GROMACS .gro file of C-alpha atoms in nm:
model
  340
    1MET     CA    1   3.992  -0.043   5.499
    2LYS     CA    2   4.084  -0.267   5.237
    3LYS     CA    3   4.470  -0.356   5.164
    4LEU     CA    4   4.397  -0.531   4.871
    5LEU     CA    5   4.385  -0.377   4.453
    6ASN     CA    6   4.341  -0.643   4.261
    7SER     CA    7   4.054  -0.605   4.075
    8LEU     CA    8   3.912  -0.885   3.853
    9TYR     CA    9   3.823  -0.744   3.463
   10ILE     CA   10   3.627  -0.974   3.254
   11LEU     CA   11   3.630  -0.807   2.867
   12ASP     CA   12   3.533  -1.136   2.681
   13GLU     CA   13   3.190  -1.125   2.588
   14THR     CA   14   3.150  -1.496   2.567
   15ALA     CA   15   3.263  -1.531   2.923
   16TRP     CA   16   3.080  -1.719   3.183
   17LEU     CA   17   3.218  -1.721   3.530
   18THR     CA   18   3.090  -1.960   3.781
   19LEU     CA   19   3.258  -2.141   4.121
   20ASP     CA   20   3.442  -2.462   4.203
   21GLY     CA   21   3.491  -2.481   4.546
   22GLU     CA   22   3.724  -2.158   4.705
   23ASN     CA   23   3.776  -2.087   4.337
   24ILE     CA   24   3.660  -1.847   4.010
   25VAL     CA   25   3.635  -2.047   3.705
   26CYS     CA   26   3.595  -1.847   3.374
   27LYS     CA   27   3.441  -2.044   3.044
   28CYS     CA   28   3.449  -1.911   2.747
   29ASP     CA   29   3.242  -2.125   2.450
   30ASP     CA   30   3.222  -2.413   2.749
   31LYS     CA   31   3.632  -2.438   2.766
   32GLU     CA   32   3.743  -2.337   3.112
   33LYS     CA   33   3.962  -1.985   3.016
   34PHE     CA   34   4.101  -2.008   3.374
   35ARG     CA   35   4.068  -2.002   3.762
   36LEU     CA   36   4.164  -1.790   4.059
   37PRO     CA   37   4.123  -1.808   4.440
   38PHE     CA   38   3.884  -1.557   4.662
   39SER     CA   39   4.168  -1.466   4.796
   40ASN     CA   40   4.306  -1.236   4.556
   41LEU     CA   41   4.031  -1.060   4.469
   42GLU     CA   42   3.857  -0.747   4.610
   43ASP     CA   43   3.603  -0.681   4.334
   44ILE     CA   44   3.507  -0.807   3.995
   45TYR     CA   45   3.446  -0.587   3.680
   46CYS     CA   46   3.245  -0.790   3.460
   47PHE     CA   47   3.195  -0.650   3.086
   48SER     CA   48   3.029  -0.951   2.926
   49TYR     CA   49   2.648  -0.984   2.896
   50LEU     CA   50   2.680  -1.364   3.009
   51GLY     CA   51   2.759  -1.296   3.349
   52CYS     CA   52   2.761  -1.521   3.641
   53SER     CA   53   2.642  -1.849   3.807
   54PRO     CA   54   2.387  -1.815   4.116
   55ALA     CA   55   2.632  -1.959   4.322
   56LEU     CA   56   2.923  -1.747   4.266
   57MET     CA   57   2.744  -1.475   4.322
   58GLY     CA   58   2.613  -1.591   4.629
   59LYS     CA   59   3.000  -1.672   4.722
   60CYS     CA   60   3.075  -1.326   4.624
   61ALA     CA   61   2.819  -1.175   4.842
   62GLU     CA   62   2.951  -1.393   5.133
   63LEU     CA   63   3.250  -1.249   5.128
   64GLY     CA   64   3.226  -0.928   5.029
   65ILE     CA   65   3.351  -0.934   4.698
   66ASN     CA   66   3.129  -0.685   4.485
   67ILE     CA   67   3.097  -0.796   4.100
   68SER     CA   68   2.980  -0.515   3.900
   69PHE     CA   69   2.826  -0.580   3.565
   70ILE     CA   70   2.894  -0.342   3.261
   71SER     CA   71   2.813  -0.318   2.909
   72PRO     CA   72   3.079  -0.386   2.636
   73GLN     CA   73   3.051  -0.018   2.556
   74GLY     CA   74   3.152   0.076   2.941
   75GLN     CA   75   2.791   0.160   3.054
   76PHE     CA   76   2.684   0.081   3.479
   77LEU     CA   77   2.437  -0.195   3.473
   78ALA     CA   78   2.385  -0.342   3.815
   79LYS     CA   79   2.599  -0.456   4.063
   80VAL     CA   80   2.572  -0.777   4.332
   81GLN     CA   81   2.701  -0.724   4.660
   82GLY     CA   82   2.626  -0.878   5.018
   83ARG     CA   83   2.450  -0.759   5.330
   84THR     CA   84   2.451  -0.370   5.419
   85LYS     CA   85   2.714  -0.302   5.656
   86GLY     CA   86   2.804  -0.082   5.871
   87ASN     CA   87   2.593   0.129   6.197
   88ILE     CA   88   2.230   0.178   6.108
   89PHE     CA   89   2.291   0.528   6.296
   90LEU     CA   90   2.541   0.643   6.042
   91ARG     CA   91   2.272   0.570   5.750
   92LYS     CA   92   2.039   0.763   5.974
   93ALA     CA   93   2.320   1.071   6.066
   94GLN     CA   94   2.367   1.023   5.686
   95PHE     CA   95   1.979   1.068   5.568
   96GLU     CA   96   1.928   1.344   5.859
   97ARG     CA   97   2.214   1.550   5.760
   98PHE     CA   98   2.148   1.537   5.326
   99ALA     CA   99   1.754   1.526   5.400
  100ALA     CA  100   1.857   1.905   5.374
  101PRO     CA  101   2.108   2.079   5.144
  102ASP     CA  102   2.461   2.049   5.274
  103ILE     CA  103   2.537   2.359   5.090
  104LEU     CA  104   2.906   2.395   5.248
  105LEU     CA  105   2.975   2.045   5.124
  106ALA     CA  106   2.895   2.122   4.794
  107GLN     CA  107   3.039   2.389   4.767
  108ASN     CA  108   3.413   2.201   4.866
  109THR     CA  109   3.331   1.899   4.629
  110VAL     CA  110   3.297   2.213   4.333
  111ALA     CA  111   3.579   2.410   4.424
  112ALA     CA  112   3.782   2.137   4.547
  113LYS     CA  113   3.732   1.994   4.135
  114LEU     CA  114   3.816   2.333   3.996
  115SER     CA  115   4.124   2.315   4.211
  116ASN     CA  116   4.212   1.957   4.091
  117THR     CA  117   4.139   2.089   3.703
  118ARG     CA  118   4.347   2.386   3.741
  119TYR     CA  119   4.617   2.119   3.886
  120LEU     CA  120   4.632   1.931   3.561
  121ILE     CA  121   4.648   2.269   3.352
  122ARG     CA  122   4.891   2.390   3.525
  123ARG     CA  123   5.084   2.007   3.524
  124SER     CA  124   5.062   2.038   3.158
  125LEU     CA  125   5.200   2.371   3.128
  126LYS     CA  126   5.492   2.292   3.306
  127ASP     CA  127   5.571   2.039   3.083
  128ASN     CA  128   5.484   2.191   2.747
  129PRO     CA  129   5.567   2.618   2.841
  130GLN     CA  130   5.468   2.640   2.441
  131LEU     CA  131   5.064   2.504   2.495
  132ASP     CA  132   5.033   2.863   2.607
  133ALA     CA  133   5.115   3.056   2.322
  134ASN     CA  134   4.808   3.236   2.259
  135GLY     CA  135   4.702   3.298   2.672
  136GLU     CA  136   4.420   3.026   2.583
  137LEU     CA  137   4.535   2.806   2.918
  138SER     CA  138   4.633   3.097   3.107
  139ARG     CA  139   4.261   3.250   3.007
  140CYS     CA  140   4.081   2.878   3.156
  141ILE     CA  141   4.316   2.882   3.502
  142GLU     CA  142   4.176   3.260   3.592
  143TYR     CA  143   3.851   3.155   3.533
  144LEU     CA  144   3.899   2.859   3.724
  145GLU     CA  145   4.052   3.055   4.026
  146SER     CA  146   3.795   3.310   4.009
  147ALA     CA  147   3.485   3.039   3.977
  148ILE     CA  148   3.674   2.904   4.267
  149GLU     CA  149   3.586   3.202   4.475
  150ARG     CA  150   3.256   3.271   4.348
  151VAL     CA  151   3.133   2.907   4.441
  152TYR     CA  152   3.122   3.040   4.793
  153GLU     CA  153   2.918   3.316   4.737
  154MET     CA  154   2.602   3.104   4.617
  155ASN     CA  155   2.330   2.963   4.852
  156ASP     CA  156   2.166   2.700   4.630
  157THR     CA  157   2.294   2.368   4.446
  158GLU     CA  158   2.101   2.460   4.090
  159THR     CA  159   2.374   2.803   4.081
  160ILE     CA  160   2.616   2.610   4.178
  161MET     CA  161   2.573   2.305   3.903
  162GLY     CA  162   2.589   2.620   3.704
  163LEU     CA  163   2.866   2.749   3.762
  164GLU     CA  164   3.030   2.413   3.752
  165GLY     CA  165   2.910   2.332   3.427
  166SER     CA  166   3.035   2.634   3.284
  167CYS     CA  167   3.396   2.568   3.402
  168ALA     CA  168   3.327   2.240   3.219
  169LYS     CA  169   3.275   2.408   2.904
  170SER     CA  170   3.560   2.630   2.945
  171TYR     CA  171   3.815   2.294   3.033
  172PHE     CA  172   3.683   2.130   2.761
  173ASN     CA  173   3.720   2.409   2.481
  174ILE     CA  174   4.101   2.399   2.534
  175PHE     CA  175   4.131   2.023   2.653
  176ASP     CA  176   4.228   1.929   2.271
  177MET     CA  177   4.527   2.165   2.295
  178LEU     CA  178   4.653   1.926   2.590
  179ILE     CA  179   4.670   1.608   2.321
  180LEU     CA  180   5.001   1.638   2.178
  181GLN     CA  181   5.063   1.325   1.919
  182GLN     CA  182   4.796   1.185   1.700
  183LYS     CA  183   4.613   1.525   1.684
  184ASP     CA  184   4.407   1.410   1.377
  185ASP     CA  185   4.294   1.105   1.541
  186PHE     CA  186   4.193   1.263   1.862
  187MET     CA  187   4.057   1.577   1.804
  188VAL     CA  188   3.801   1.664   2.080
  189THR     CA  189   3.560   1.966   2.067
  190GLY     CA  190   3.335   1.938   2.430
  191ARG     CA  191   3.226   1.698   2.657
  192ALA     CA  192   3.018   1.379   2.499
  193LYS     CA  193   2.826   1.172   2.706
  194ARG     CA  194   2.566   0.975   2.618
  195PRO     CA  195   2.646   0.857   2.399
  196PRO     CA  196   3.033   0.948   2.346
  197LEU     CA  197   3.109   1.066   1.951
  198ASP     CA  198   3.483   1.068   2.001
  199PRO     CA  199   3.777   0.846   2.095
  200VAL     CA  200   3.872   1.105   2.358
  201ASN     CA  201   3.479   1.143   2.542
  202ALA     CA  202   3.476   0.711   2.496
  203ALA     CA  203   3.806   0.673   2.731
  204LEU     CA  204   3.692   0.910   2.990
  205SER     CA  205   3.357   0.804   3.010
  206PHE     CA  206   3.500   0.405   3.067
  207LEU     CA  207   3.732   0.571   3.322
  208TYR     CA  208   3.480   0.748   3.475
  209THR     CA  209   3.232   0.483   3.480
  210ILE     CA  210   3.542   0.243   3.669
  211MET     CA  211   3.584   0.515   3.937
  212THR     CA  212   3.224   0.561   4.024
  213SER     CA  213   3.189   0.148   4.046
  214SER     CA  214   3.504   0.166   4.298
  215TYR     CA  215   3.358   0.484   4.506
  216THR     CA  216   3.032   0.304   4.552
  217SER     CA  217   3.230  -0.016   4.632
  218ALA     CA  218   3.402   0.205   4.876
  219LEU     CA  219   3.084   0.401   5.049
  220GLU     CA  220   2.926   0.059   5.068
  221SER     CA  221   3.231  -0.125   5.289
  222VAL     CA  222   3.237   0.186   5.508
  223GLY     CA  223   2.809   0.145   5.590
  224LEU     CA  224   2.732   0.461   5.376
  225ASP     CA  225   2.479   0.479   5.158
  226SER     CA  226   2.591   0.497   4.768
  227CYS     CA  227   2.237   0.606   4.631
  228TYR     CA  228   2.201   0.924   4.893
  229GLY     CA  229   2.443   1.188   4.772
  230PHE     CA  230   2.416   1.575   4.856
  231TYR     CA  231   2.508   1.724   4.555
  232HIS     CA  232   2.400   1.483   4.244
  233SER     CA  233   1.988   1.465   4.260
  234LEU     CA  234   1.865   1.123   4.331
  235ARG     CA  235   1.723   0.891   4.051
  236SER     CA  236   1.653   0.552   4.068
  237GLY     CA  237   1.975   0.288   4.001
  238ARG     CA  238   2.206   0.583   4.020
  239SER     CA  239   2.455   0.588   4.290
  240SER     CA  240   2.444   0.939   4.385
  241LEU     CA  241   2.698   1.005   4.631
  242ALA     CA  242   2.945   0.762   4.415
  243CYS     CA  243   2.893   1.044   4.179
  244ASP     CA  244   2.953   1.313   4.450
  245LEU     CA  245   3.269   1.144   4.544
  246VAL     CA  246   3.402   1.146   4.178
  247GLU     CA  247   3.424   1.484   4.117
  248GLU     CA  248   3.719   1.565   4.309
  249THR     CA  249   3.903   1.262   4.095
  250ARG     CA  250   3.811   1.360   3.735
  251CYS     CA  251   4.096   1.499   3.718
  252ILE     CA  252   4.313   1.160   3.770
  253ALA     CA  253   4.106   1.021   3.446
  254GLU     CA  254   4.138   1.270   3.214
  255ARG     CA  255   4.526   1.320   3.295
  256LEU     CA  256   4.539   0.914   3.251
  257VAL     CA  257   4.368   0.913   2.918
  258LEU     CA  258   4.615   1.242   2.828
  259THR     CA  259   4.883   1.036   2.911
  260LEU     CA  260   4.809   0.700   2.669
  261ILE     CA  261   4.722   0.940   2.396
  262ASN     CA  262   5.053   1.165   2.408
  263LEU     CA  263   5.244   0.837   2.488
  264LYS     CA  264   5.110   0.671   2.171
  265LYS     CA  265   4.940   0.392   2.424
  266LEU     CA  266   4.611   0.433   2.265
  267ASN     CA  267   4.574   0.473   1.905
  268ALA     CA  268   4.311   0.517   1.684
  269GLY     CA  269   4.222   0.116   1.613
  270ASP     CA  270   4.140   0.071   1.982
  271PHE     CA  271   3.812   0.247   1.877
  272GLU     CA  272   3.510   0.166   1.706
  273LYS     CA  273   3.249   0.404   1.534
  274GLN     CA  274   2.885   0.236   1.572
  275ALA     CA  275   2.630   0.342   1.323
  276SER     CA  276   2.429   0.582   1.570
  277SER     CA  277   2.810   0.749   1.596
  278ALA     CA  278   2.865   0.649   1.906
  279VAL     CA  279   3.276   0.577   1.939
  280TYR     CA  280   3.348   0.292   2.210
  281LEU     CA  281   3.672   0.128   2.306
  282THR     CA  282   3.740  -0.163   2.135
  283LYS     CA  283   3.779  -0.492   2.338
  284GLU     CA  284   4.220  -0.444   2.277
  285GLY     CA  285   4.146  -0.084   2.372
  286LYS     CA  286   3.952  -0.177   2.690
  287LYS     CA  287   4.284  -0.394   2.799
  288LYS     CA  288   4.529  -0.131   2.770
  289VAL     CA  289   4.319   0.148   2.928
  290LEU     CA  290   4.267  -0.144   3.195
  291THR     CA  291   4.629  -0.226   3.237
  292ALA     CA  292   4.725   0.162   3.273
  293TRP     CA  293   4.458   0.224   3.532
  294GLN     CA  294   4.581  -0.071   3.772
  295GLU     CA  295   4.997   0.029   3.763
  296LYS     CA  296   4.800   0.427   3.820
  297LYS     CA  297   4.654   0.242   4.090
  298ARG     CA  298   4.959   0.087   4.262
  299SER     CA  299   5.154   0.433   4.234
  300THR     CA  300   5.203   0.606   4.581
  301ILE     CA  301   5.072   0.981   4.688
  302VAL     CA  302   5.108   1.174   4.945
  303HIS     CA  303   4.746   1.207   5.126
  304PRO     CA  304   4.706   1.625   5.197
  305TYR     CA  305   4.493   1.579   5.495
  306LEU     CA  306   4.615   1.285   5.632
  307ASN     CA  307   4.947   1.326   5.531
  308GLU     CA  308   5.053   1.007   5.485
  309LYS     CA  309   5.174   0.772   5.187
  310ILE     CA  310   4.914   0.560   5.015
  311GLN     CA  311   4.829   0.357   4.681
  312LEU     CA  312   4.626   0.587   4.500
  313GLY     CA  313   4.384   0.300   4.482
  314LEU     CA  314   4.263   0.338   4.842
  315LEU     CA  315   4.211   0.643   4.774
  316PRO     CA  316   3.768   0.587   4.778
  317PHE     CA  317   3.784   0.436   5.079
  318VAL     CA  318   4.017   0.676   5.237
  319GLN     CA  319   3.773   0.941   5.153
  320SER     CA  320   3.484   0.770   5.247
  321SER     CA  321   3.587   0.734   5.544
  322LEU     CA  322   3.654   1.073   5.563
  323LEU     CA  323   3.264   1.117   5.498
  324ALA     CA  324   3.136   0.915   5.721
  325LYS     CA  325   3.361   1.020   5.990
  326TYR     CA  326   3.237   1.377   5.874
  327ILE     CA  327   2.886   1.209   5.919
  328ARG     CA  328   2.935   1.110   6.273
  329GLY     CA  329   2.998   1.423   6.377
  330GLU     CA  330   3.374   1.309   6.441
  331ILE     CA  331   3.574   1.570   6.239
  332ASP     CA  332   3.394   1.993   6.161
  333GLU     CA  333   3.419   1.958   5.762
  334TYR     CA  334   3.481   1.664   5.522
  335PRO     CA  335   3.839   1.742   5.391
  336CYS     CA  336   3.800   1.673   5.016
  337PHE     CA  337   4.103   1.521   4.779
  338LEU     CA  338   4.327   1.783   4.644
  339MET     CA  339   4.632   1.749   4.445
  340LYS     CA  340   4.935   1.869   4.498
   0.00000   0.00000   0.00000
């Protein structure tokens, strides 16, 4: 398990990263902006099209520091990592297990996602009971609870995905009610992905991208193939298994976005609307979200399966390790993460 939570985020679109001995050097307009020793880093997220020097990428690959290249708008582009890690027999077992649909794993994953979504709504209601004056939040919770039971009656992935989509629609229909401040600037009527069409979806998509990249790194670090999943369909260039595991923890990103808006740490000026109607975070907006995300990663939780305290930033590595144990046959069932 990785013990460091330090991530380097390069937000300046003019930034160029290069190597100098045992240091990463960041230059903007040919002027050195800062330098950082490798010993302090776990991974790098580069939101700059200029990117990194080949020497730096080679050094990072050698040290096991993954570099994720993401567009200024938050879209994942590519990843640089070192040699494939882990026992080849683990990957062989992964391919064999997921060659046929692992229905129970898919059922548990969706049930965990719906349970954690329910937890988020209940948490909001506990803090603000008046939100359920018309009963819409209670009805949404009831629908999610019935779906958790029904998902175990379904025997194919497509049907499960249909139920998940229906629950997501119900959830995002009431998501706007959880926004308590700046209502005029942060209206949301549903989930809009590619591209995001409002500030709320822009912030969500940005965090989902960061989370998926973290899970990709974690899966590769324990020796699993992050592209070969059990729920999301295989697609060239997509980390399907990372997308599978992110489903359990989307509520963490959603809760953080609600907190940033309700505490007025994010405002309308942190977003920009393009001619295509797409809405993205500005550079300053990204800084605010990433600062909050780094603080969130340092918070401590009690893992429901291990019953031990861990920092939230280590959750992708814990879940990846547990999935590897399941694939190797060391545990009978993969324990999905459940909020409590």
